[in-house]
Coordinates of C-alpha atoms in Angstrom, one line a residue:
X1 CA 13.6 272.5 73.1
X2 CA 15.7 269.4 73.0
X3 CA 16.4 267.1 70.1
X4 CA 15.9 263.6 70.4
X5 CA 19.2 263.0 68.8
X6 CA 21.1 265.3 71.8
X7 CA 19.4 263.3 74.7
X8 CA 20.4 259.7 72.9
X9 CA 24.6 259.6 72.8
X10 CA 26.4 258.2 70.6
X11 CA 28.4 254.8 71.1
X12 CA 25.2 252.3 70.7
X13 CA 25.1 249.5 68.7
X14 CA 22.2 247.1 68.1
X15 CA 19.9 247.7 71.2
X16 CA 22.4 248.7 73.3
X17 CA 23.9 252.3 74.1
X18 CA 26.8 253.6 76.4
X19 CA 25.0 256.3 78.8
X20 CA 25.9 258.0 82.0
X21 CA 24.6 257.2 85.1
X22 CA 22.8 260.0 87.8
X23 CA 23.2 258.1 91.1
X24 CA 24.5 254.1 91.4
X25 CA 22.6 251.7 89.0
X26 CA 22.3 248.2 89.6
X27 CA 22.4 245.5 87.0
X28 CA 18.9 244.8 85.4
X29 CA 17.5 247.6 86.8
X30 CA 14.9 250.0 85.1
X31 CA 16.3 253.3 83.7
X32 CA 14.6 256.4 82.8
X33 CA 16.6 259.1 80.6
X34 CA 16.4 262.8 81.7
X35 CA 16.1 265.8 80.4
X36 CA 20.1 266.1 80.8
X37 CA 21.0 262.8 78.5
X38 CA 21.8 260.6 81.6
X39 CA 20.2 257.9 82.8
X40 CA 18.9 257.4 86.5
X41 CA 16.6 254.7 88.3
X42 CA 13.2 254.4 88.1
X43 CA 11.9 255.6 91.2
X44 CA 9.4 254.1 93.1
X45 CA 6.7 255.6 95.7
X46 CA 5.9 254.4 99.3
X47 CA 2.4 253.8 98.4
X48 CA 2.8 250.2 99.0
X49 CA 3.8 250.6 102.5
X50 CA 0.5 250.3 103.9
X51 CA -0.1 246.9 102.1
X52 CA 0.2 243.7 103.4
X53 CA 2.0 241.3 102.5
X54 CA 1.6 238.3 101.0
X55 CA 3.7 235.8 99.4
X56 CA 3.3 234.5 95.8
X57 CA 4.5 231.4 95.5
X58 CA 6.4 228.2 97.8
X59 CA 8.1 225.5 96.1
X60 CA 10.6 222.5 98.2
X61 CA 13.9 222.5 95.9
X62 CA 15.5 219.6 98.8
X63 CA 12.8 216.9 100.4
X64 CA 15.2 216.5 103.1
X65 CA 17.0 218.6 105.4
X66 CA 18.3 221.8 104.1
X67 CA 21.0 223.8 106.1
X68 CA 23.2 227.1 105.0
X69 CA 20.8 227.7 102.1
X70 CA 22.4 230.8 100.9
X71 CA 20.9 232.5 97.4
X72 CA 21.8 234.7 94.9
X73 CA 20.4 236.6 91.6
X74 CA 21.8 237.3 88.2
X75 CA 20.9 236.5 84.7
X76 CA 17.1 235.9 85.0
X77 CA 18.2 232.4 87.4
X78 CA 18.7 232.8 90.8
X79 CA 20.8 230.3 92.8
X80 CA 20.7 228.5 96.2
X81 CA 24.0 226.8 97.5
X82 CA 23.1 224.5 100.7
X83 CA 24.0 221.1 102.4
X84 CA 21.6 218.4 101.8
X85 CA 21.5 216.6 105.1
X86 CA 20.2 213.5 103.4
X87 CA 22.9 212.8 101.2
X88 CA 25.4 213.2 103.5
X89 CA 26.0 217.4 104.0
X90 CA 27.0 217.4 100.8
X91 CA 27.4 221.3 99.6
X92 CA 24.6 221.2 96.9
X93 CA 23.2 223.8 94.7
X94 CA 19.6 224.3 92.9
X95 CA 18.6 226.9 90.2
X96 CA 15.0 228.6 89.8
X97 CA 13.4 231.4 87.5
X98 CA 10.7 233.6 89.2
X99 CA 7.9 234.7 86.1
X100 CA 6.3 238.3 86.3
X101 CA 3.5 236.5 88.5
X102 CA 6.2 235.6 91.2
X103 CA 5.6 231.4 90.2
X104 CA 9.0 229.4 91.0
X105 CA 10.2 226.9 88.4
X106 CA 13.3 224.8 90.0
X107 CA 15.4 222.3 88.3
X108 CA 17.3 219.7 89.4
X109 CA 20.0 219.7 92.4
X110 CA 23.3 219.6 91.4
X111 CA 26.2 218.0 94.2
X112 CA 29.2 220.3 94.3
X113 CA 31.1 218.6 96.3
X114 CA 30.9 214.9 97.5
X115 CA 32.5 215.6 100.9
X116 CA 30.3 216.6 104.0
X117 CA 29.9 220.3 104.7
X118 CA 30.3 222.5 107.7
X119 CA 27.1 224.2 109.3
X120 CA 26.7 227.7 108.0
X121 CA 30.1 228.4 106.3
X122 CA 29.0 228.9 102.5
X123 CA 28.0 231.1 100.7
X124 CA 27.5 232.2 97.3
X125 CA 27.4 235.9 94.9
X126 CA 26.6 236.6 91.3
X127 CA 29.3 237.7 88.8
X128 CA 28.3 240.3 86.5
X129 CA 31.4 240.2 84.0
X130 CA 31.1 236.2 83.2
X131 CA 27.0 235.9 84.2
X132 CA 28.3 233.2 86.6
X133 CA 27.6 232.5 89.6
X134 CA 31.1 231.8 92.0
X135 CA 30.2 229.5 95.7
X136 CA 32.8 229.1 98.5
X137 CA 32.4 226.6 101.3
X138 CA 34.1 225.1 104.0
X139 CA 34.0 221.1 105.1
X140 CA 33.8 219.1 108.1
X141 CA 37.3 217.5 107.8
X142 CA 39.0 220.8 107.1
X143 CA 39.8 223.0 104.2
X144 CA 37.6 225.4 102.2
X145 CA 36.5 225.1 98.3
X146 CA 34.7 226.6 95.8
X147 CA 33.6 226.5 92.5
X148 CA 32.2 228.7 89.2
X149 CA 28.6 227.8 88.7
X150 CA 26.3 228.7 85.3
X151 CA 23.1 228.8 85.5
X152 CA 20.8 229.2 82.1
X153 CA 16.9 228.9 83.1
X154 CA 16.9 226.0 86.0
X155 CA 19.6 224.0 84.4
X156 CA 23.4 224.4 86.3
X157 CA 26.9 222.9 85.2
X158 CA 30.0 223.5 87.5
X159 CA 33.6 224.1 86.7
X160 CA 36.8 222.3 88.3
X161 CA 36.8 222.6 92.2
X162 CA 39.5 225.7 93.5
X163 CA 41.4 225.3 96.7
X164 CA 40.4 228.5 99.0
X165 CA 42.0 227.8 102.4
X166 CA 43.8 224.4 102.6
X167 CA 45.8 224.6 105.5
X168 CA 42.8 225.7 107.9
X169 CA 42.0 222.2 109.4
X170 CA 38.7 222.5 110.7
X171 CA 36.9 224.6 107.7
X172 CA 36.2 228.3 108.5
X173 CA 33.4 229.2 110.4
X174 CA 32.1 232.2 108.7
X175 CA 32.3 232.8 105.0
X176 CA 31.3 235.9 103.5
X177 CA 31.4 236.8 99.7
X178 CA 31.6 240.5 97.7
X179 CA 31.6 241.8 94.0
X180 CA 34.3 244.5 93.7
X181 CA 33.3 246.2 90.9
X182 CA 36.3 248.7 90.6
X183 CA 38.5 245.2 90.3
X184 CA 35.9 243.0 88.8
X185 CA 37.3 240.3 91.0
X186 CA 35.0 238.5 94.0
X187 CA 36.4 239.0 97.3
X188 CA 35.9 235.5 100.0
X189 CA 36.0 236.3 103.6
X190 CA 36.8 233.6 106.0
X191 CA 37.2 233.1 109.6
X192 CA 39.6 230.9 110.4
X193 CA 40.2 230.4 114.5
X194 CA 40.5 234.0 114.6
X195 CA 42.4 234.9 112.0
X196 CA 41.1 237.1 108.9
X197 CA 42.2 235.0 105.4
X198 CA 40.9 237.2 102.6
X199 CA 40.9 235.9 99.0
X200 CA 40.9 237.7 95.9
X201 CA 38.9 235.8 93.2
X202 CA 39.3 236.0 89.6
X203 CA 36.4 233.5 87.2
X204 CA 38.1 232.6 84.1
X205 CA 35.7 230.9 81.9
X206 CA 34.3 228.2 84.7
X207 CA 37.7 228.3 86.5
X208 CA 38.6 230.2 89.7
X209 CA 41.9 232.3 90.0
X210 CA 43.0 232.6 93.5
X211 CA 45.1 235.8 95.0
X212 CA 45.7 235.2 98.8
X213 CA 45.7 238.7 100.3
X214 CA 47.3 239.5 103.4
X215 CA 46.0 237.8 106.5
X216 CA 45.1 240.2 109.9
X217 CA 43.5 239.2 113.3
X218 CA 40.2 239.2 114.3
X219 CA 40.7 240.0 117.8
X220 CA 40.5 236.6 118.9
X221 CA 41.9 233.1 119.0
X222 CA 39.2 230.5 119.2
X223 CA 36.8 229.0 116.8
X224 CA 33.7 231.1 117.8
X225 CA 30.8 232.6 116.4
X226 CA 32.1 235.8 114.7
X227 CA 28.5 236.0 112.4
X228 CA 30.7 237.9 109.5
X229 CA 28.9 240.4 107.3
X230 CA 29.6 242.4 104.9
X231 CA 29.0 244.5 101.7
X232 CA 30.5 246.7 99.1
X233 CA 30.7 250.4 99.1
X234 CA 30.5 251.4 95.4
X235 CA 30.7 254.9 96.1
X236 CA 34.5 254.3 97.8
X237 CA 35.0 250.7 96.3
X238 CA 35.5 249.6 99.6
X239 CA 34.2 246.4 101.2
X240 CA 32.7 246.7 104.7
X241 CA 33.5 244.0 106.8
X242 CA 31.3 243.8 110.5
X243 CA 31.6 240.9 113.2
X244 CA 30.9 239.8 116.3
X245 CA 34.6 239.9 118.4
X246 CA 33.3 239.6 122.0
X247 CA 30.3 239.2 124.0
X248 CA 30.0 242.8 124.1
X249 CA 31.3 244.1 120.7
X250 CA 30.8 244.4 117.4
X251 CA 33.4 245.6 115.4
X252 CA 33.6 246.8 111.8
X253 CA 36.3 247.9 108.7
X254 CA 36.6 249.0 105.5
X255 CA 39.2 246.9 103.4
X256 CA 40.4 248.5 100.1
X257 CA 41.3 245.8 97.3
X258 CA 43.7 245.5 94.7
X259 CA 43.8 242.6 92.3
X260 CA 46.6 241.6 94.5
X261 CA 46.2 242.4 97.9
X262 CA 43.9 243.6 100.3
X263 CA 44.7 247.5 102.7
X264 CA 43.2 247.2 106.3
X265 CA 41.5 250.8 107.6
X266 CA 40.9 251.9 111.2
X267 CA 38.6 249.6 113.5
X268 CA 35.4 250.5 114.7
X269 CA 33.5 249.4 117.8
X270 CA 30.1 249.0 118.8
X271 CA 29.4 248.4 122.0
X272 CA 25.6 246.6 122.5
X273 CA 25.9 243.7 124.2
X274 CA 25.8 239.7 123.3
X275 CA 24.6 239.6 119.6
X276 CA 23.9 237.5 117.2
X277 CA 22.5 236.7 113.5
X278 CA 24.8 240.0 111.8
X279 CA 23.7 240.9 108.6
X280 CA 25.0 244.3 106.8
X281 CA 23.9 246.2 103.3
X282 CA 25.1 249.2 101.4
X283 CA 22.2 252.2 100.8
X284 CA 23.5 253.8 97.6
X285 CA 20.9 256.4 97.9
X286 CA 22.5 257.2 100.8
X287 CA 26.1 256.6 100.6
X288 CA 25.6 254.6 103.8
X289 CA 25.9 250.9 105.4
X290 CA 23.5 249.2 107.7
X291 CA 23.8 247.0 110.2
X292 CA 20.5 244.7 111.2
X293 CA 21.7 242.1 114.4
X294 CA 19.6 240.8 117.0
X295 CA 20.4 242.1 120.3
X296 CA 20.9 238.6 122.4
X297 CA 21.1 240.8 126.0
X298 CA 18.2 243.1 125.4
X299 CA 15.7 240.2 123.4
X300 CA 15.3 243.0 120.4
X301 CA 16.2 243.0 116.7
X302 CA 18.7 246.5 116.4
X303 CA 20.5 248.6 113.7
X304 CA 23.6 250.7 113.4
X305 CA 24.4 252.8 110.6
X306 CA 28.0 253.2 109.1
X307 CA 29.2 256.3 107.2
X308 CA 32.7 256.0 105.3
X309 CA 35.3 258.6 105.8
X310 CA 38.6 257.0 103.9
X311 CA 39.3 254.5 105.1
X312 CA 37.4 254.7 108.4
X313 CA 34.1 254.4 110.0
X314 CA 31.5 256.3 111.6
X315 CA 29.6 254.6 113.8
X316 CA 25.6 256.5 114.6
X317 CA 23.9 255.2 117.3
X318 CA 22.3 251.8 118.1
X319 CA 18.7 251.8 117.2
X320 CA 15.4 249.6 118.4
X321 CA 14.3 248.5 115.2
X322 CA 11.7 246.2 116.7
X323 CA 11.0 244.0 120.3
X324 CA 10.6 241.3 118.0
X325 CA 13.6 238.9 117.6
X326 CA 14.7 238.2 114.2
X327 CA 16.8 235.1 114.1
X328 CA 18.5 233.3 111.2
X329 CA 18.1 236.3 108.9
X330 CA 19.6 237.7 105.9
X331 CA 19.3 241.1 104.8
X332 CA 19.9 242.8 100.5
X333 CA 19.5 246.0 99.5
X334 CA 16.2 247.0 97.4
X335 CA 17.5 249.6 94.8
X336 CA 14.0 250.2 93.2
X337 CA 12.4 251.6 96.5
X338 CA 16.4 252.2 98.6
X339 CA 15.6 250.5 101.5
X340 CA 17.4 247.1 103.1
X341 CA 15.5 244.3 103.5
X342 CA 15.4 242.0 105.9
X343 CA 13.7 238.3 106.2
X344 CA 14.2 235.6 108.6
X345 CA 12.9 233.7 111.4
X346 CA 11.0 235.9 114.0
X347 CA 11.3 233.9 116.7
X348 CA 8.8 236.5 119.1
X349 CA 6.2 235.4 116.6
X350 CA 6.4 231.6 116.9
X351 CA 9.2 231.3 114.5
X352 CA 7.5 232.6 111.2
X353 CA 8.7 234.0 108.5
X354 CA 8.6 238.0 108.4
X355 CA 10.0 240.5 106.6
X356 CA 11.0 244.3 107.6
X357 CA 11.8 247.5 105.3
X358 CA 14.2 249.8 106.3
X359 CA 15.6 253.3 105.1
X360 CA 18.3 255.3 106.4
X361 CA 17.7 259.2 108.1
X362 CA 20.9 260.8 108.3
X363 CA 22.5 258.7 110.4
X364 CA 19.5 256.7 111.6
X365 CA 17.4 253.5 110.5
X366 CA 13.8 254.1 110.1
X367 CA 11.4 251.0 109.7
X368 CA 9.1 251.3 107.1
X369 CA 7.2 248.4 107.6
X370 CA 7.5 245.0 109.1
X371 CA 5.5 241.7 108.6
X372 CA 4.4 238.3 108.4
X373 CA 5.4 236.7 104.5
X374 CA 3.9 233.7 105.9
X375 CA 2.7 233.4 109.0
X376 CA 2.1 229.5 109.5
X377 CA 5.6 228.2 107.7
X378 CA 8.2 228.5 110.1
X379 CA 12.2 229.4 109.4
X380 CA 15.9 228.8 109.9
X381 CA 18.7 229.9 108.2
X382 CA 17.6 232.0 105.3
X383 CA 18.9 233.7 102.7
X384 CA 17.3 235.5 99.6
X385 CA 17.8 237.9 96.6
X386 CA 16.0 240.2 94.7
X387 CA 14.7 239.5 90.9
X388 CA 15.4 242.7 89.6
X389 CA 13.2 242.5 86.3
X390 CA 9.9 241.3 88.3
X391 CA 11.1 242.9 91.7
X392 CA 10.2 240.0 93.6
X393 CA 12.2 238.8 96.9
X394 CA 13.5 234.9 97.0
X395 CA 13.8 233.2 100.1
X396 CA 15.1 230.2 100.9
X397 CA 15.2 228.3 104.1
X398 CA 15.0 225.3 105.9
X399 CA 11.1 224.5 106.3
X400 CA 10.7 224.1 110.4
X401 CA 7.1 223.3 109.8
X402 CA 8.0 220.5 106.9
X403 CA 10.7 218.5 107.9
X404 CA 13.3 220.9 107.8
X405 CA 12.7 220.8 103.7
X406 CA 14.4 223.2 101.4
X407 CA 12.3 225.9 100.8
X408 CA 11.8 228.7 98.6
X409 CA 8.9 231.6 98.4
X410 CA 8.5 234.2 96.4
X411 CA 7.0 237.6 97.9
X412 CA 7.2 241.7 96.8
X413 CA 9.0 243.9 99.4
X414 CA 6.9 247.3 100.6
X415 CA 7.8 250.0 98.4
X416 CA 7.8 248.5 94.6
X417 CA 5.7 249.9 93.1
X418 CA 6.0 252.7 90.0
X419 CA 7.3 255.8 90.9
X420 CA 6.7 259.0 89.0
X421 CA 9.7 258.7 86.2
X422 CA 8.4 255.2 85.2
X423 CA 6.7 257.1 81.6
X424 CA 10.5 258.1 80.9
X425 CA 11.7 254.5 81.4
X426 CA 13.9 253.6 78.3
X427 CA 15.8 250.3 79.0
X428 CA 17.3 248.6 81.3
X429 CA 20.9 248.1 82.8
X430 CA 22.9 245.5 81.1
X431 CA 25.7 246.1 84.1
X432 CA 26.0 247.8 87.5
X433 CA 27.0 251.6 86.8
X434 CA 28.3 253.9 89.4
X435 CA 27.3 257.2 90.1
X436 CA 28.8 259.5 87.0
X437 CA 29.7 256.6 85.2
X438 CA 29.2 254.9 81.9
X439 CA 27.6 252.0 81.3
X440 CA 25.8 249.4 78.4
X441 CA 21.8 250.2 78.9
X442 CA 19.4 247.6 76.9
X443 CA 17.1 250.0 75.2
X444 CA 13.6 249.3 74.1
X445 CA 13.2 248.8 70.6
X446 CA 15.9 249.8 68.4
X447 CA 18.6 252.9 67.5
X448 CA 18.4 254.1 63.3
X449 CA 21.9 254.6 62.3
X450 CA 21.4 255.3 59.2
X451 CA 22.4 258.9 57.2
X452 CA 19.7 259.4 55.6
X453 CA 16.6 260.1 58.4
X454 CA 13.8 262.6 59.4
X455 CA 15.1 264.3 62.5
X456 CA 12.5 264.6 65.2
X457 CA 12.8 267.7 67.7
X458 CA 10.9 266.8 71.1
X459 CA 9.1 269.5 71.8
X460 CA 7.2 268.1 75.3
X461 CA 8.8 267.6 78.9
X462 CA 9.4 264.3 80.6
X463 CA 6.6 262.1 81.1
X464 CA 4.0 264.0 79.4
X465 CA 2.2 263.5 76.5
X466 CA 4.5 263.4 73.1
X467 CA 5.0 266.4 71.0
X468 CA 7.3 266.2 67.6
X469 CA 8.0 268.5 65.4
X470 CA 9.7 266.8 62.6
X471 CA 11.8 268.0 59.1
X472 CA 12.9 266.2 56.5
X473 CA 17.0 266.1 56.3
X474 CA 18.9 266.5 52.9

């Protein structure tokens, strides 16, 4: 028999409560309390698997053409950062809520930058801490910028521009951002000719603090088509960094940061060919990183998986996730059903829009489904997030089919659907929270904190019907 009191810790004030976390926790994510006084996620069921899919809503954000189009999710907005190809490339961004229906409301397109922009070197990542948004990108002319964006609803404002990489005169040609939770600081990866140039990123208020870490080589020399990915490994606080260095190799590290420099591990090599279209995601069910490229030699869309040792990688083997090729991609990690997904342009299939699930087996990826999300709009250069509160995907991508518009659809990913803890469901996460951790959960309805009370002794088990016994306290 457990009191109610025992399984709700102390620390809480107004809605909000300081509990510990069983397994990683995403921001905005659904909790359910157990019977031990933590928290874990809600879980959800593979029942959903077997369903098609079908998208919920498309809405143009740019009526001209739309290139990068990079998104991100935080603070019931998300975000899309792309070059407007009719006003000049200028780096532009747009903001749009998703409602519990999957509907898109977009607001007005805000310029970021009145200087034209490099194809695909942007990108953009949500900052827990500040509920800002931070965007780095690199220009024609040379140089790389960025800026601290908020977003409330569909409306954005932009903070003073930050210098990334000045002395890089053509612009980098890969840009990858990460959230480092253990330093609450975003980390900017850029390609410049070869050469590695990581940035440590503080936001103060709408303002960018800039750390240049120390610089290492790529493994080559010329501007070429390195297709950086990456993501964070919350379990080591490590960010994984994969790229294409040859026509044959792909090649991957883990890169510890401090708030003032950045430690190199061992590289690792995969050997698969020409490849292209990288895109990489961190399973925190499974401790593990994955891998999704399209195989340019063998005409197939393949996965590795990465397990961290240290500082080091394990490479498993490369794995046929489908014939199909999947072009222009992007790939995020679902945390309600812990599987990656990926959408893009399946160029096998005319060039439509599809979507794949997949979950990690030990060391192999498994494809749990893959898809058409619309199968007369056709893609480039997508990228999309994941509305945590109504577990829709975003895409957005430049419309092939409609004049290369700005586009954004709304679908759900295979697997969301209410797993068996969703009765014990008590709030949700106002923060990320690592595994054994403490973190801020937004409970339902509200905590008495008064002396005088009726204490309540649960007498049930999770997720059945309630029992009380209650007795009146002196």
């Amino acid at each position: 028999m457990s009191n109610l009191s025992e399984l709700l810790p102390s620390g809480g004030g107004q809605n909000v409560v300081s509990m510990t976390a069983t397994g990683a926790i995403t921001e905005g994510q659904p909790v359910a309390l157990k019977s031990d006084g933590t928290v874990t996620t809600i879980s959800a069921t593979g029942a959903s698997n077997a369903q098609s899919l079908t998208y919920a809503d498309k809405e143009v954000y740019e009526s001209s053409q739309a290139y990068n189009n990079k998104t991100a999710y935080g603070n019931g907005s998300f975000v899309t950062l792309y070059t407007d190809n009719g006003n000049s490339n200028y780096w532009t961004a747009v903001a749009g809520t998703v409602d519990s229906s999957g509907n898109i409301t977009l607001g007005t397109p805000l310029v970021l930058h009145s200087s034209g922009g490099s194809y695909n070197q942007g990108d953009i990542i949500y900052h827990p801490t500040s509920q800002k948004f931070v965007a780095v990108w690199s220009r024609q002319s040379g140089s790389n910028y960025g800026k601290v964006i908020t977003a409330s609803g569909t409306s954005l404002s932009a903070g003073s521009i930050a210098d990334i990489e000045t002395s890089d005169t053509t612009g980098a040609y890969s840009i990858q951002l990460e959230y480092d939770s253990n330093i609450d600081r975003v980390i900017a990866l850029l390609d410049c000719n070869g050469t590695m140039k990581p940035k440590i990123l503080e936001v103060s208020g709408t303002s960018i603090n800039k750390t240049d870490a120390t610089t290492f080589s790529l493994g080559f020399s010329s501007q070429q088509a390195s297709y950086l990915a990456s993501c964070f490994d919350t379990d080591t606080n490590q960010v994984i960094l994969a790229y294409r260095m040859d026509a044959s190799t792909i090649r991957a590290y883990a890169l510890t940061f401090t708030t003032s420099d950045v430690s190199v591990g061992t590289a690792t090599d995969v050997s698969d060919g020409s490849c292209g279209y990288l895109s990489l995601t961190y399973d925190t069910s499974q401790n593990k990183a994955l891998l999704i490229y399209l195989s340019f030699d063998g005409s197939d869309t393949s996965g590795v998986v990465y397990t961290v040792s240290g500082t080091g990688l394990t490479a498993g083997s490369v794995t046929q996730l489908t014939t199909d090729n999947m072009e222009f991609s992007d790939t995020l990690y679902n945390p309600d059903s812990n599987v990656t997904v990926l959408s893009g342009r399946n160029d096998t299939q005319s060039g439509y829009l599809y979507s794949m699930s997949v979950s990690i087996s030990g060391t192999t990826p498994v494809v749990d489904n893959f898809g058409a999300v619309d199968g007369s709009t056709t893609v480039r250069e997508t990228g999309h997030a994941y509305d945590t509160v109504n577990q829709y995907i975003i895409a957005a991508f430049r419309d092939d089919s409609n004049s290369d518009y700005g586009t954004a659809i709304t679908y759900k990913p295979h697997g969301t659907v209410a797993g068996t803890n969703v009765a014990d469901c008590i709030g949700i996460a106002s923060a990320a929270i690592a595994n054994s951790a403490a973190g801020n959960i937004n409970v339902f309805g509200g905590i008495a904190t008064s002396s005088s009370f009726v204490e309540t002794t649960y007498t049930g088990t999770a997720g059945s019907e309630a029992v009380f016994e209650t007795a009146e306290v002196e």
